[in-house]
Amino acid sequence: AGGKHESAVYARYMPKAPPLLDPFKKPASEPNPPTSALLVYNPAGGKKRAAKLADTIVLPLLKQAGIAVTVETTKHAGHGVELGRTLDLSSVDALLVMGGDGTLGEVLDGFLSRDDGAAARTTVGFIPAGTGNSYMREVLGVPASGAAVGAAVHAAVEAIVGGRSRAVDCQQLDMTGLDGKPLRRCSINTVMAGFGPDANAVAERRRWLGSMRYSVSIKTEILKLPWRKKLPCSLSVDGGSPQEMEDLFLFSCFVNKHTGVRHRLAPYAQLDDGLLDLAYTTRPLRSIATAAKVDEMIKGGGKHVHATSLLNVQQASRVRLETDTPARLMVDGDIIGFTPLDVAVRAEAFRLFTPASPAPS
C-alpha cells in the first residue's frame, strides 16, 4: 500500500530539476599547449572504435598542431593501470588516454600511484571513445555518446591543443577485490552498490544494444524488485555515527554528475569542488511503480533530490559503507570488488586539459 501511495504522490507532484551547473568552480589556466605527448588506448575497445578514431581524427589533428605523439595500446584487462604506473613520461608534456570511463580511470589509477614526480609535472588529456562517456560529457560540455562521439573527440583534441587545464578531483576507494585481496583504486566517475551493479551486470550481457543497454536493463531489473534479496548495511559519512539500514537499494558516490547517458544522480557535483556527492536510499524500496518513478526523476535532470522521504543526497569528504554480506561494487562502469568500502576525496589530484568555458550540465 505504501508503495502505491508514494507512486501516486510522485505522479501528482513532479518538481523541477535542479538547474544546470558549470562542471568547474575555478577558471582554466592560461594556454600552455603540449609539444609532446604519449597516447594510450585500447585498440579492441568499442568494436575497434578507438583505433579508428585514433587513426582518422586524433593523430592527424595532433600532428597538424605540431605535437609529437608516441602511441601505446592496452593488451589485456587491467593493463591500463600498469601502463599508467610504468610508462616513461620523462620526455613528454602530456599523457593522453582514449577510451570509456573505465579505461580513463584505469590509466589514471596507475598514473596517480607513481613516485617519480610525473603526476605533478604531466598534464592529462582524456579523449572519449566508450559507450556513455559520462565524465568527458561534462568536461567538454557537449554530448559524447552514440552518434555524437566523433564531435566529442574533436572537442577533446581541441582542448588538448588549446593547452588550458584545471586541477581536478578524483575519489580514492578501498575495498575487497574480486580475488579477495585488499584493493585500492581511483575513480573519476562513480562507485555504486546495490541496484546499480545488479543492473550493470545484466547490461554487460546486452552490449549489442549500445548505450541503450543501461536504460533497458534498469527497467527489466526493476520488475524483479519484489523478489530482490535484502541488503542490510551501515553507512558513515565524514566520521559520523554509523547509520544502520535494513535494506540498501541504491548507494552511489560521485565526482561528476552523471552515470550512463541520462542518469543525473549527482546534480550538484563539480569536478574541482573538493567534495564527494552521495545519493542513497534510506529505507527499503520494493514497489515497482515507485522505483520506476524514481528512475524517471533521476533521468529527468535530477528531480530525485526532492524525494527526501526515500533518498538522501548530500556532499561529503569521506564515506564508509559496510554490508552484512559482501556486496558488489561498480567503479566507473565496471564491477571490480566488494564491500566493505571506504571512499575519500582526492582534491586537485591531477591536471586535466579542459575547454576554457564548457557548457553547464
Short mmCIF file of N, CA, C and O in Angstrom, two decimals, residues 78 144 196:
data_model
loop_
_atom_site.label_atom_id
_atom_site.label_comp_id
_atom_site.label_asym_id
_atom_site.label_seq_id
_atom_site.Cartn_x
_atom_site.Cartn_y
_atom_site.Cartn_z
N GLY A 78 43.06 -4.56 -17.18
CA GLY A 78 43.95 -4.10 -16.12
C GLY A 78 45.28 -3.57 -16.62
O GLY A 78 46.06 -3.03 -15.84
N ALA A 144 28.45 13.18 -25.75
CA ALA A 144 29.64 12.36 -26.02
C ALA A 144 29.31 10.89 -26.17
O ALA A 144 30.17 10.04 -25.97
N GLY A 196 22.48 -0.60 -8.64
CA GLY A 196 23.31 -0.18 -9.77
C GLY A 196 24.18 -1.29 -10.33
O GLY A 196 24.13 -1.59 -11.53
#
